CSV table of C-alpha atoms in Angstrom, one decimal:
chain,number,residue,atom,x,y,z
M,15,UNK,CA,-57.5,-23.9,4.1
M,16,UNK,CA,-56.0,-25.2,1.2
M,17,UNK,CA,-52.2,-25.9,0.2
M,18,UNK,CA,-51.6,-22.7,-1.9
M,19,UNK,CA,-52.7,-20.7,1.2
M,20,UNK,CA,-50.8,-22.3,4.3
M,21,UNK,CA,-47.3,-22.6,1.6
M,22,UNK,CA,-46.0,-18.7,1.7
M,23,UNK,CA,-46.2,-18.6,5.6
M,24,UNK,CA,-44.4,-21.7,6.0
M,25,UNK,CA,-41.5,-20.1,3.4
M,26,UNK,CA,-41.7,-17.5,5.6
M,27,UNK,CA,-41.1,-18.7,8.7
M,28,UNK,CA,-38.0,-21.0,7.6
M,29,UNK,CA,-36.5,-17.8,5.8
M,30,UNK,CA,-36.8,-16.2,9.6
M,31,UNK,CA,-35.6,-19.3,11.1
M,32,UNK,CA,-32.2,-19.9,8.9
M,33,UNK,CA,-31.6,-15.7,9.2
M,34,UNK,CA,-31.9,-16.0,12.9
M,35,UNK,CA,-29.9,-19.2,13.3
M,36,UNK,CA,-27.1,-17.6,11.3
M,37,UNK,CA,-27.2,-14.2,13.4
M,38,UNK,CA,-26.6,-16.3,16.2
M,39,UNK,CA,-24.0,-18.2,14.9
M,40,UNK,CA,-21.5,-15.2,14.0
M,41,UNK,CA,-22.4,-13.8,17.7
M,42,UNK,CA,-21.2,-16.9,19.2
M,43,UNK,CA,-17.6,-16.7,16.5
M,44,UNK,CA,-17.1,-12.8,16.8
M,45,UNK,CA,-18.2,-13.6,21.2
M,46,UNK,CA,-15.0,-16.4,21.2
M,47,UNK,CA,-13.1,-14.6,19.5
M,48,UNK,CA,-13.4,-11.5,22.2
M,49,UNK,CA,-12.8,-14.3,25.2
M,50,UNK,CA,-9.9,-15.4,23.4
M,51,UNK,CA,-7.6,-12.1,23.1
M,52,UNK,CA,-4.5,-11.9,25.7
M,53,UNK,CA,-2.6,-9.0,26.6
M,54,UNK,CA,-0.3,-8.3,23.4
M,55,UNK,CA,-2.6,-9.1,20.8
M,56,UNK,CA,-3.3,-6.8,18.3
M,57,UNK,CA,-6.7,-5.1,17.4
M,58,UNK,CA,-9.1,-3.4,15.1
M,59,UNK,CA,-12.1,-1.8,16.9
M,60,UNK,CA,-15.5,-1.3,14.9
M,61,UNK,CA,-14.5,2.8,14.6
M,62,UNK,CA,-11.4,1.3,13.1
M,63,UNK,CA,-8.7,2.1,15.0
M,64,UNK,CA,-5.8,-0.3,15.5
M,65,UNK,CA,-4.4,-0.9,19.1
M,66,UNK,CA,-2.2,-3.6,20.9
M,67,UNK,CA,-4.3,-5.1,24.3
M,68,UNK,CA,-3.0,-4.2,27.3
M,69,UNK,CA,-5.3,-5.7,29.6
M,70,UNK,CA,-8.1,-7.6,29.4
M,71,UNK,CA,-11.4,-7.7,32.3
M,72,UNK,CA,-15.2,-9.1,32.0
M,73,UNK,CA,-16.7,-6.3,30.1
M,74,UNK,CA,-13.7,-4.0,29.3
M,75,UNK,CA,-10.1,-3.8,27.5
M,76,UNK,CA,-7.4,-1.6,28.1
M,77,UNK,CA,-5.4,-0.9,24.4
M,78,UNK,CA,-2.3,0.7,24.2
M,79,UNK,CA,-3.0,2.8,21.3
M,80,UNK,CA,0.8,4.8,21.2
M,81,UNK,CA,3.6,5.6,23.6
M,82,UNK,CA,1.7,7.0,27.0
M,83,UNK,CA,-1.6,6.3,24.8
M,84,UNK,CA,-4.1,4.0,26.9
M,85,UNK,CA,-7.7,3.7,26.4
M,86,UNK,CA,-10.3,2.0,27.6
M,87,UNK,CA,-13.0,0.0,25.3
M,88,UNK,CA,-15.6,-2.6,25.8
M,89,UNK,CA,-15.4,-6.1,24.6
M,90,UNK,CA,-18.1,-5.5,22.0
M,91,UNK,CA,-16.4,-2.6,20.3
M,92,UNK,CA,-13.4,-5.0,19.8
M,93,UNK,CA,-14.1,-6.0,15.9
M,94,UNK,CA,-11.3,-8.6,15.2
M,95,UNK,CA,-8.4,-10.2,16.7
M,96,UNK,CA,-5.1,-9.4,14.0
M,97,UNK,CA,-2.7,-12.1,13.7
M,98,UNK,CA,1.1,-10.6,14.3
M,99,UNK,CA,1.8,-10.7,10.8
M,100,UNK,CA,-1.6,-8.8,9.9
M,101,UNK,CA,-1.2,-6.2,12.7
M,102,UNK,CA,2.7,-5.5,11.7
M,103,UNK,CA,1.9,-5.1,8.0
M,104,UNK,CA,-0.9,-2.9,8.9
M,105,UNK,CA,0.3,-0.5,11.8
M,106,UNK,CA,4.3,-0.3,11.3
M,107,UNK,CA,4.1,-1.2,6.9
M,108,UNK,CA,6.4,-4.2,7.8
M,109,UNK,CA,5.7,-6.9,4.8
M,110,UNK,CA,7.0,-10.1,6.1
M,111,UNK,CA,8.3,-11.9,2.5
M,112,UNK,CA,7.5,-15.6,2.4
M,113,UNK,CA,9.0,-15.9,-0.7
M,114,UNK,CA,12.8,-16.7,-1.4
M,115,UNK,CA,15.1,-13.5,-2.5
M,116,UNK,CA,15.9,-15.7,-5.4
M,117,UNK,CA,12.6,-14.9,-6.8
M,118,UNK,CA,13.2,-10.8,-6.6
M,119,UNK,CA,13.3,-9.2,-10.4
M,120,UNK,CA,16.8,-7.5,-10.4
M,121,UNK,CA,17.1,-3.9,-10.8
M,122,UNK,CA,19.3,-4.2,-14.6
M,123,UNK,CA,18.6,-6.1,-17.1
M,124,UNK,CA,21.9,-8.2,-17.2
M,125,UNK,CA,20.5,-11.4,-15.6
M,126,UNK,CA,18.0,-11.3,-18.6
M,127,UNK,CA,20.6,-11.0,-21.3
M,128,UNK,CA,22.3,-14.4,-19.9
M,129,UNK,CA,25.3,-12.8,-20.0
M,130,UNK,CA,28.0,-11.8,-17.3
M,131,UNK,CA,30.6,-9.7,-19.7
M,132,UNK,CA,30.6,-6.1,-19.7
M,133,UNK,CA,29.2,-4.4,-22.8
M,134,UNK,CA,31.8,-3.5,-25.4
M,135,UNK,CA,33.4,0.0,-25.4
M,136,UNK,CA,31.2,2.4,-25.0
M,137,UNK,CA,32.5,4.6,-27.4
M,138,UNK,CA,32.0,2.6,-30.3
M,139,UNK,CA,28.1,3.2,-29.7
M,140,UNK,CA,28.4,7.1,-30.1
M,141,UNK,CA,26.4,8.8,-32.6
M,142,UNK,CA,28.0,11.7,-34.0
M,143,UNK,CA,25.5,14.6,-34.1
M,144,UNK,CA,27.5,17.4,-35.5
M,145,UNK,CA,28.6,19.2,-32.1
M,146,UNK,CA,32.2,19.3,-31.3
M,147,UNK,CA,33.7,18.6,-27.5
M,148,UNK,CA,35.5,21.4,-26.3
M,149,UNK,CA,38.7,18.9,-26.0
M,150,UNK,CA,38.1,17.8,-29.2
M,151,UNK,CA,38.3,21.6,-30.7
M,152,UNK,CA,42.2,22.9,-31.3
M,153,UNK,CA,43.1,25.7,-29.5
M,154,UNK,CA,44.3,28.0,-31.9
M,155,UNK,CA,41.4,26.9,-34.7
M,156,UNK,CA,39.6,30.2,-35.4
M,157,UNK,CA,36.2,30.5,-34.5
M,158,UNK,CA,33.6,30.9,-37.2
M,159,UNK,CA,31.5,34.1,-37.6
M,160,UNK,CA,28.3,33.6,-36.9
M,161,UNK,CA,25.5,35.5,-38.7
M,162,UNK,CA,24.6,36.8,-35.1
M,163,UNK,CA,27.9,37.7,-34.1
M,164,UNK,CA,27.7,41.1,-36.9
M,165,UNK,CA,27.9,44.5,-35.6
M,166,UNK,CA,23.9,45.8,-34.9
M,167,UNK,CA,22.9,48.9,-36.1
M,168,UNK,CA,21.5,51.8,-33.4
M,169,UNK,CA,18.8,54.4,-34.1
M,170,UNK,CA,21.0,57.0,-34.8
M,171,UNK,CA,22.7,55.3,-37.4
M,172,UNK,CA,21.5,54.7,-41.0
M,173,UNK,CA,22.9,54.5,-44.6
M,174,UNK,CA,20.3,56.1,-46.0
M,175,UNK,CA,21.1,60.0,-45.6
């Protein structure tokens, strides 16, 4: 047999090999990672609910999945371990801020302006658009007829006779 013949085998059988050897690699991670959880730790099952251990045995875990909520699992249906700060952000929404409070964005604008003085009087930026404030309007100032305000005719009525 000649070179060209035996080469696609041998490519593959390494293929096999390297798929293989990394199969088992990530068995042996997610298998530690099992044999490493301790009563408290928080979890994510491969059906993907979240759960705090209660107890762990050989082949099975007890989670507390809610007040008077226990169930019982098997190792393998246990798909990560959550670090505290994972599962709390997750299951209760509680975001724990690494960065300073200095670096917030304020609700106004007056830390972008530079400036700590309060704006100038208000009134000085009305615009006047032609309505009148009731304290503005004298008491005894007649009110204007409106166009509206005439007397309506009824059916019964009519200047034509």
């Amino acid at each position: 047999m000649s070179l060209v013949t035996i080469l696609p085998f041998i490519v593959l059988i390494g293929a096999m090999f390297l798929m293989t050897r990394s199969a088992k690699r990530k068995q042996q991670q997610a298998a530690t990672m099992r044999n490493q959880m301790q009563p408290g730790s928080g979890i994510r099952t491969i059906g993907g609910m979240y759960a705090t251990v209660k107890e762990v045995n050989d082949d099975t875990v007890l989670l507390d999945a809610g007040p008077g909520v226990e169930l019982l699992f098997a190792k393998n249906s246990i798909a990560t371990v959550l670090s505290d700060d994972e599962y709390n952000r997750i299951v209760h929404g509680i975001e724990h801020d690494l960065k300073s409070d200095a670096d917030l964005v304020p609700d106004d604008a007056s830390s972008l302006t530079g400036t700590d003085e309060p704006a100038a009087d208000a009134s000085a930026d009305k615009v006047d658009l032609g309505k009148k404030d009731a304290a503005e309007e004298p008491a005894d100032a007649p009110a204007e007829a409106k166009p509206d305000d005439a007397p309506k005719k009824t059916e019964g009525d009519s200047e034509s006779k």
